[in-house]
Amino acid sequence: MTTQRARLESATRGLQPPFAVVDLAAFRANAAALTRRAHGRPVRVVSKSLRSRALLRTALDLPGYAGIMAFTLPEALWLATDGEPLSDDILVAYPTADTDALARLARAPAAARSITLMVDSPAHLDMIAAAADDAPGAPPIRVCLDIDTSWQPLGPGLRMGTRRSPVRTPAQAAALARATVDRPGLELDGIMAYEGQIAGVGDAPPGRPLYGRLLRTIQRASALELAQRRAAVVHAVREVADIRFVNGGGTGSLHTTGRERAVTELAAGSGLYHPHLFDHFRAFDGRPAALFALPVVRRPAPGTATVLGGGYPASGPVDRYRPPVPYLPENLSYSAAEGAGEVQTPLTGKAARDLSVGDRVWMRHAKAGELCERFAVLHLIDSDTGTYVEAVPTYRGEGRTFL
């Protein structure tokens, strides 16, 4: 048994699988590696990548981390008002159309001073302004402009990047900034420009060296174009209002975005757990921190070991990278006919011959926080010492699902 597997087994000896763990030794090592790549910029913790208040608090207590990037307004309200607030600086990364949540925000002065909403159109401003109008005397609701970062070398017909905001040019950003400051009850707080085509796409895809070379060329060109345009957007918006922050970057692009003078803070979350989609970046290496263990429940053939459950695919395009991957023991693979199943998953390969009913197989999810939608508890361990630390709830374990 490998040393790492032995330590995982030792730390979790009393647990019955399936269960999920977060290795705090790996988590802290990954956190330190992220801040080293951030060029001194503070890193805002992306909550959707962790989905546990205890782990959010752990990250925020580490040097170099400040503020939360939430994914929905109801989540941000919960983090800001339920019990001891985790942060007084919560940026909601995506626009909201939840009028009930907007009304709650407008009527909660402490939350309004802690939460910043994302906007990319006058329609968003109108909804927020309507909520503010219904709460006279309340503090202004803060908003952030979401800027499109896609690379379009030949115009909109050739687009590389996520389809997010329609706001792309300095003139468009300035126009939306003016529309914001013209509405009573709203305050322009910042700019976000997340370069998903760089931060979230591994530049060293396994077995595809030519594609990887092309991808790196595209990412370099995109980063150069975006740095120039982002600076121009920031300048144009600052001509309209004095904004507090400019947010950019992600786990895969901290080392490049952190060099831009126009950017005042970065965002990251996936790199703390280091799911398997982040194995394929050349600029950094992380330690798998979030794992889940499945029990072997069948031996249908000498070369096959079947585990319970395991069909936890990640969001995104349907491809071979979306399922979890068998991690330990090494040399396990899915059956081509069945893949990762809802209630059982046959595994083949050299290691399958040595597994017995009752043994554990350790798995890694493709993405970070999505694993927490499958488990109510995260068992915190320290794999460096092979010790168990404590159990903490996920969002789901606290009865919260925000999407």
Coordinates of C-alpha atoms in Angstrom, one line a residue:
M1 CA 0.0 0.0 0.0
T2 CA 1.4 3.4 -0.9
T3 CA 2.3 5.8 1.9
Q4 CA -0.4 8.3 0.9
R5 CA -3.0 5.6 0.8
A6 CA -1.9 4.2 4.1
R7 CA -2.1 7.6 5.7
L8 CA -5.6 8.2 4.3
E9 CA -6.7 4.8 5.6
S10 CA -5.2 5.5 9.0
A11 CA -6.9 8.9 9.4
T12 CA -10.3 7.5 8.4
R13 CA -10.2 4.1 10.0
G14 CA -13.4 4.5 11.9
L15 CA -15.5 5.9 9.0
Q16 CA -18.0 3.9 6.9
P17 CA -17.8 4.8 3.2
P18 CA -19.0 6.4 1.1
F19 CA -17.6 9.6 2.7
A20 CA -15.7 12.7 1.6
V21 CA -12.6 14.1 3.1
V22 CA -10.6 17.3 2.9
D23 CA -6.9 17.0 3.6
L24 CA -5.9 20.1 5.5
A25 CA -2.2 19.6 4.9
A26 CA -2.9 19.7 1.1
F27 CA -5.4 22.5 1.5
R28 CA -3.0 24.7 3.2
A29 CA -0.1 23.9 0.9
N30 CA -2.4 24.7 -2.1
A31 CA -3.5 28.0 -0.4
A32 CA 0.2 29.0 0.0
A33 CA 1.0 28.1 -3.6
L34 CA -1.9 30.2 -4.9
T35 CA -0.8 33.3 -2.9
R36 CA 2.7 32.9 -4.1
R37 CA 1.4 33.2 -7.7
A38 CA -0.8 36.2 -6.9
H39 CA 2.1 38.8 -7.0
G40 CA 0.9 40.3 -3.7
R41 CA -2.7 40.8 -4.7
P42 CA -5.3 39.7 -2.1
V43 CA -7.2 36.6 -3.2
R44 CA -11.0 36.5 -2.8
V45 CA -12.2 33.0 -1.9
V46 CA -14.7 31.6 -4.4
S47 CA -17.4 30.0 -2.3
K48 CA -18.9 27.7 -5.0
S49 CA -15.5 25.9 -5.0
L50 CA -15.6 25.1 -1.3
R51 CA -19.4 25.0 -0.3
S52 CA -18.6 24.6 3.4
R53 CA -18.6 27.5 5.8
A54 CA -15.9 25.9 7.9
L55 CA -13.6 25.6 4.9
L56 CA -14.3 29.2 3.9
R57 CA -13.4 30.3 7.3
T58 CA -10.2 28.2 7.2
A59 CA -9.2 29.9 3.9
L60 CA -10.0 33.4 5.1
D61 CA -7.8 32.9 8.2
L62 CA -4.8 32.2 6.0
P63 CA -2.4 35.0 4.9
G64 CA -3.2 36.6 1.5
Y65 CA -7.0 35.9 1.5
A66 CA -9.7 38.5 1.9
G67 CA -13.4 38.5 1.0
I68 CA -15.7 36.0 -0.5
M69 CA -17.0 35.6 -4.0
A70 CA -20.4 34.0 -3.7
F71 CA -22.5 32.5 -6.5
T72 CA -26.0 33.5 -5.6
L73 CA -27.6 36.3 -3.6
P74 CA -29.5 34.0 -1.2
E75 CA -26.1 32.3 -0.4
A76 CA -24.5 35.7 0.2
L77 CA -27.3 36.8 2.5
W78 CA -26.9 33.5 4.4
L79 CA -23.1 34.0 4.8
A80 CA -23.6 37.6 5.8
T81 CA -26.4 37.3 8.3
D82 CA -26.7 33.7 9.7
G83 CA -24.8 33.5 12.9
E84 CA -21.4 35.0 12.9
P85 CA -20.8 36.6 9.5
L86 CA -17.9 35.1 7.6
S87 CA -16.9 38.3 5.9
D88 CA -18.0 41.9 5.5
D89 CA -17.0 41.9 1.9
I90 CA -19.0 39.4 -0.3
L91 CA -19.1 39.8 -4.0
V92 CA -21.9 37.9 -5.8
A93 CA -20.3 36.6 -9.0
Y94 CA -23.5 36.3 -11.1
P95 CA -26.4 38.6 -11.7
T96 CA -29.6 37.8 -9.8
A97 CA -33.3 38.0 -10.8
D98 CA -34.5 36.9 -7.4
T99 CA -36.8 39.8 -6.3
D100 CA -37.5 38.2 -2.9
A101 CA -33.7 38.1 -2.1
L102 CA -33.3 41.7 -3.4
A103 CA -36.0 42.9 -1.1
R104 CA -34.3 41.1 1.8
L105 CA -31.0 42.7 0.9
A106 CA -32.6 46.2 0.7
R107 CA -34.2 45.8 4.1
A108 CA -31.0 44.5 5.8
P109 CA -28.6 47.4 6.4
A110 CA -25.7 45.2 7.6
A111 CA -26.0 42.9 4.6
A112 CA -26.3 45.8 2.2
R113 CA -23.0 47.1 3.6
S114 CA -21.4 43.7 3.1
I115 CA -22.7 42.5 -0.2
T116 CA -22.0 43.7 -3.8
L117 CA -24.2 42.5 -6.6
M118 CA -23.1 41.7 -10.2
V119 CA -24.7 43.5 -13.1
D120 CA -24.1 43.6 -16.9
S121 CA -27.3 45.4 -18.1
P122 CA -29.7 48.2 -17.3
A123 CA -32.3 45.5 -16.7
H124 CA -30.3 44.3 -13.6
L125 CA -30.0 47.9 -12.4
D126 CA -33.8 48.4 -12.7
M127 CA -34.5 45.3 -10.6
I128 CA -32.1 46.4 -7.9
A129 CA -33.3 50.0 -8.0
A130 CA -36.9 48.8 -7.5
A131 CA -35.9 46.9 -4.4
A132 CA -34.0 50.0 -3.1
D133 CA -37.0 52.2 -3.7
D134 CA -39.1 50.0 -1.5
A135 CA -36.7 50.5 1.4
P136 CA -36.4 54.3 1.9
G137 CA -33.6 55.3 4.2
A138 CA -31.6 52.1 3.7
P139 CA -27.9 52.2 2.7
P140 CA -27.3 52.1 -1.0
I141 CA -27.0 48.7 -2.7
R142 CA -23.6 48.2 -4.1
V143 CA -23.0 46.8 -7.6
C144 CA -20.1 45.5 -9.7
L145 CA -19.8 45.6 -13.5
D146 CA -19.2 42.3 -15.2
I147 CA -17.0 42.7 -18.2
D148 CA -16.7 40.2 -21.1
T149 CA -13.2 38.8 -21.3
S150 CA -13.5 36.5 -24.3
W151 CA -10.9 36.6 -27.0
Q152 CA -12.4 37.6 -30.4
P153 CA -9.5 38.0 -32.8
L154 CA -11.8 38.3 -35.9
G155 CA -14.9 39.7 -34.2
P156 CA -17.9 38.1 -32.4
G157 CA -18.0 35.3 -35.0
L158 CA -14.8 33.8 -33.6
R159 CA -15.2 33.8 -29.8
M160 CA -13.0 31.9 -27.3
G161 CA -14.2 32.2 -23.7
T162 CA -17.3 32.0 -21.6
R163 CA -20.5 33.7 -22.6
R164 CA -21.1 36.0 -19.7
S165 CA -21.5 39.8 -20.0
P166 CA -22.5 41.8 -23.1
V167 CA -20.3 44.6 -21.8
R168 CA -17.0 44.5 -23.6
T169 CA -15.6 47.9 -24.6
P170 CA -14.6 50.8 -22.4
A171 CA -17.4 52.9 -23.9
Q172 CA -20.0 50.2 -23.0
A173 CA -18.6 49.9 -19.5
A174 CA -18.6 53.7 -19.0
A175 CA -22.2 53.8 -20.2
L176 CA -23.3 51.2 -17.7
A177 CA -21.4 52.9 -15.0
R178 CA -23.2 56.2 -15.7
A179 CA -26.5 54.3 -15.7
T180 CA -25.6 53.0 -12.3
V181 CA -24.7 56.3 -10.7
D182 CA -27.8 57.9 -12.1
R183 CA -30.1 55.6 -10.2
P184 CA -30.8 56.6 -6.6
G185 CA -30.1 53.9 -4.1
L186 CA -27.3 52.3 -6.1
E187 CA -23.6 52.6 -5.6
L188 CA -20.9 51.5 -8.1
D189 CA -18.4 49.5 -6.2
G190 CA -16.2 47.6 -8.6
I191 CA -15.4 45.8 -11.8
M192 CA -15.0 42.1 -12.4
A193 CA -13.4 40.6 -15.5
Y194 CA -12.9 36.8 -15.2
E195 CA -10.9 35.2 -18.0
G196 CA -12.3 31.7 -18.0
Q197 CA -10.6 30.7 -21.2
I198 CA -7.3 31.0 -19.3
A199 CA -8.1 30.5 -15.7
G200 CA -10.2 27.4 -16.2
V201 CA -8.7 25.6 -19.2
G202 CA -5.7 23.4 -18.6
D203 CA -2.9 24.3 -21.1
A204 CA -1.4 20.8 -21.1
P205 CA -4.2 18.4 -22.1
P206 CA -2.9 14.8 -21.7
G207 CA -2.1 13.0 -24.9
R208 CA -2.7 16.1 -27.1
P209 CA 0.7 17.9 -27.4
L210 CA -0.2 19.8 -30.6
Y211 CA -3.5 21.0 -29.3
G212 CA -1.8 22.0 -26.0
R213 CA 0.7 24.1 -28.0
L214 CA -2.1 25.8 -29.9
L215 CA -4.0 26.4 -26.7
R216 CA -1.0 28.1 -25.1
T217 CA -0.6 30.3 -28.1
I218 CA -4.3 31.3 -27.9
Q219 CA -4.1 31.9 -24.2
R220 CA -1.0 34.1 -24.5
A221 CA -2.7 36.2 -27.2
S222 CA -5.9 36.4 -25.1
A223 CA -4.0 37.5 -22.0
L224 CA -2.2 40.3 -23.8
E225 CA -5.4 41.6 -25.5
L226 CA -7.3 41.4 -22.2
A227 CA -4.7 43.2 -20.2
Q228 CA -4.8 46.2 -22.5
R229 CA -8.6 46.2 -22.8
R230 CA -9.1 45.7 -19.0
A231 CA -6.9 48.6 -18.3
A232 CA -8.8 50.8 -20.7
V233 CA -12.2 49.7 -19.2
V234 CA -11.0 50.5 -15.7
H235 CA -9.8 53.9 -16.8
A236 CA -13.1 54.7 -18.5
V237 CA -15.2 53.6 -15.5
R238 CA -13.0 55.5 -13.0
E239 CA -13.8 58.6 -15.1
V240 CA -17.4 58.1 -14.0
A241 CA -17.0 56.9 -10.4
D242 CA -14.4 56.1 -7.9
I243 CA -14.6 52.3 -7.6
R244 CA -13.3 50.3 -4.7
F245 CA -11.9 47.2 -6.5
V246 CA -11.1 45.6 -9.8
N247 CA -11.4 41.8 -9.7
G248 CA -9.8 39.3 -12.1
G249 CA -8.1 36.0 -12.4
G250 CA -8.9 32.5 -11.3
T251 CA -6.9 29.5 -10.2
G252 CA -5.3 29.0 -13.6
S253 CA -4.4 32.6 -14.3
L254 CA -3.3 34.2 -11.0
H255 CA 0.3 34.4 -12.1
T256 CA -0.6 36.4 -15.2
T257 CA -3.5 38.5 -14.0
G258 CA -1.7 39.4 -10.8
R259 CA 0.9 41.3 -12.9
E260 CA -1.7 43.8 -14.3
R261 CA -1.6 47.1 -12.6
A262 CA -5.3 47.7 -13.2
V263 CA -6.3 44.7 -11.2
T264 CA -6.5 45.2 -7.4
E265 CA -7.6 41.7 -6.3
L266 CA -7.8 38.2 -7.6
A267 CA -10.2 35.3 -7.1
A268 CA -9.6 31.6 -6.6
G269 CA -11.2 28.6 -5.0
S270 CA -10.8 25.4 -7.1
G271 CA -7.1 25.4 -6.5
L272 CA -7.6 24.9 -2.8
Y273 CA -9.2 21.5 -3.3
H274 CA -7.3 20.8 -6.6
P275 CA -9.8 18.6 -8.4
H276 CA -8.5 16.5 -11.3
L277 CA -9.4 19.1 -14.0
F278 CA -6.6 21.2 -12.6
D279 CA -4.0 18.5 -13.1
H280 CA -3.4 19.8 -16.7
F281 CA -1.8 23.2 -16.1
R282 CA 1.9 23.8 -16.7
A283 CA 2.2 26.9 -14.5
F284 CA 1.5 25.1 -11.2
D285 CA 1.2 21.8 -9.3
G286 CA -1.3 21.2 -6.6
R287 CA -2.0 18.5 -4.1
P288 CA -5.4 16.7 -4.3
A289 CA -7.1 18.0 -1.1
A290 CA -10.7 16.9 -1.6
L291 CA -11.3 13.2 -2.0
F292 CA -14.1 10.7 -1.5
A293 CA -13.9 7.1 -0.6
L294 CA -16.2 4.3 -2.0
P295 CA -16.4 0.8 -0.7
V296 CA -15.8 -2.3 -2.8
V297 CA -19.1 -4.3 -2.6
R298 CA -18.6 -6.9 -5.4
R299 CA -16.1 -8.9 -7.3
P300 CA -18.0 -9.9 -10.4
A301 CA -14.9 -11.2 -12.1
P302 CA -11.2 -11.7 -11.2
G303 CA -10.2 -8.4 -12.9
T304 CA -13.1 -6.3 -11.7
A305 CA -13.9 -4.7 -8.4
T306 CA -17.3 -2.9 -8.1
V307 CA -17.7 0.0 -5.8
L308 CA -20.9 1.5 -4.4
G309 CA -22.1 4.6 -6.2
G310 CA -19.6 7.0 -7.8
G311 CA -21.6 8.5 -10.7
Y312 CA -20.9 12.1 -9.8
P313 CA -20.3 13.8 -13.1
A314 CA -19.2 17.5 -13.2
S315 CA -21.0 20.2 -15.0
G316 CA -19.7 21.4 -18.4
P317 CA -19.5 19.9 -21.9
V318 CA -20.1 16.2 -22.1
D319 CA -16.6 14.7 -22.5
R320 CA -14.2 12.2 -21.0
Y321 CA -13.0 14.6 -18.3
R322 CA -16.4 15.1 -16.5
P323 CA -16.5 11.9 -14.4
P324 CA -14.5 11.5 -11.2
V325 CA -11.3 9.6 -11.6
P326 CA -10.1 6.6 -9.5
Y327 CA -7.1 7.9 -7.5
L328 CA -5.9 5.3 -5.1
P329 CA -5.0 2.5 -5.4
E330 CA -3.4 3.5 -8.7
N331 CA -4.0 1.6 -12.0
L332 CA -7.8 1.5 -11.8
S333 CA -10.1 2.5 -14.7
Y334 CA -13.8 2.5 -15.6
S335 CA -15.5 -0.2 -17.5
A336 CA -16.1 1.1 -21.0
A337 CA -19.6 -0.3 -21.0
E338 CA -20.8 1.1 -17.7
G339 CA -18.5 4.1 -16.7
A340 CA -19.3 5.8 -13.3
G341 CA -22.7 4.5 -12.2
E342 CA -25.5 5.9 -10.1
V343 CA -25.5 3.0 -7.7
Q344 CA -22.5 0.9 -8.6
T345 CA -19.3 1.4 -10.6
P346 CA -17.2 -1.5 -11.9
L347 CA -13.5 -0.8 -11.9
T348 CA -10.9 -2.7 -13.9
G349 CA -7.2 -2.6 -14.2
K350 CA -4.2 -4.1 -12.5
A351 CA -5.1 -2.9 -9.0
A352 CA -8.6 -4.3 -9.3
R353 CA -7.2 -7.9 -8.9
D354 CA -6.0 -7.1 -5.4
L355 CA -9.1 -5.4 -4.0
S356 CA -11.5 -7.3 -1.7
V357 CA -15.0 -6.7 -0.7
G358 CA -14.9 -4.1 2.1
D359 CA -11.8 -2.3 0.7
R360 CA -11.9 1.3 -0.2
V361 CA -11.2 3.1 -3.5
W362 CA -10.3 6.8 -3.2
M363 CA -11.7 9.1 -5.9
R364 CA -11.2 12.6 -7.1
H365 CA -14.0 14.8 -8.5
A366 CA -13.5 16.7 -11.8
K367 CA -14.5 20.0 -10.2
A368 CA -14.2 21.4 -6.7
G369 CA -17.3 22.4 -4.8
E370 CA -19.7 20.2 -6.8
L371 CA -18.5 17.2 -4.7
C372 CA -20.2 18.9 -1.7
E373 CA -23.6 18.5 -3.3
R374 CA -23.2 14.7 -2.8
F375 CA -22.1 14.7 0.9
A376 CA -23.5 16.4 4.0
V377 CA -20.2 16.2 5.9
L378 CA -16.6 16.7 5.0
H379 CA -14.2 14.8 7.3
L380 CA -11.1 16.9 7.8
I381 CA -7.8 15.0 8.0
D382 CA -4.1 15.6 7.9
S383 CA -2.5 13.2 5.5
D384 CA 1.0 14.3 6.5
T385 CA 0.5 12.8 9.9
G386 CA -2.3 10.3 9.1
T387 CA -4.6 11.9 11.7
Y388 CA -8.3 12.7 11.8
V389 CA -9.2 16.3 12.8
E390 CA -12.9 16.8 12.8
A391 CA -16.1 16.6 10.8
V392 CA -17.7 19.8 9.3
P393 CA -20.9 20.3 7.4
T394 CA -21.1 21.2 3.7
Y395 CA -23.8 23.6 2.6
R396 CA -26.0 20.6 1.9
G397 CA -25.3 19.4 5.5
E398 CA -26.7 22.6 6.8
G399 CA -29.8 22.2 4.6
R400 CA -28.7 24.7 2.0
T401 CA -28.7 24.2 -1.8
F402 CA -28.5 27.4 -3.7
L403 CA -28.8 26.2 -7.3

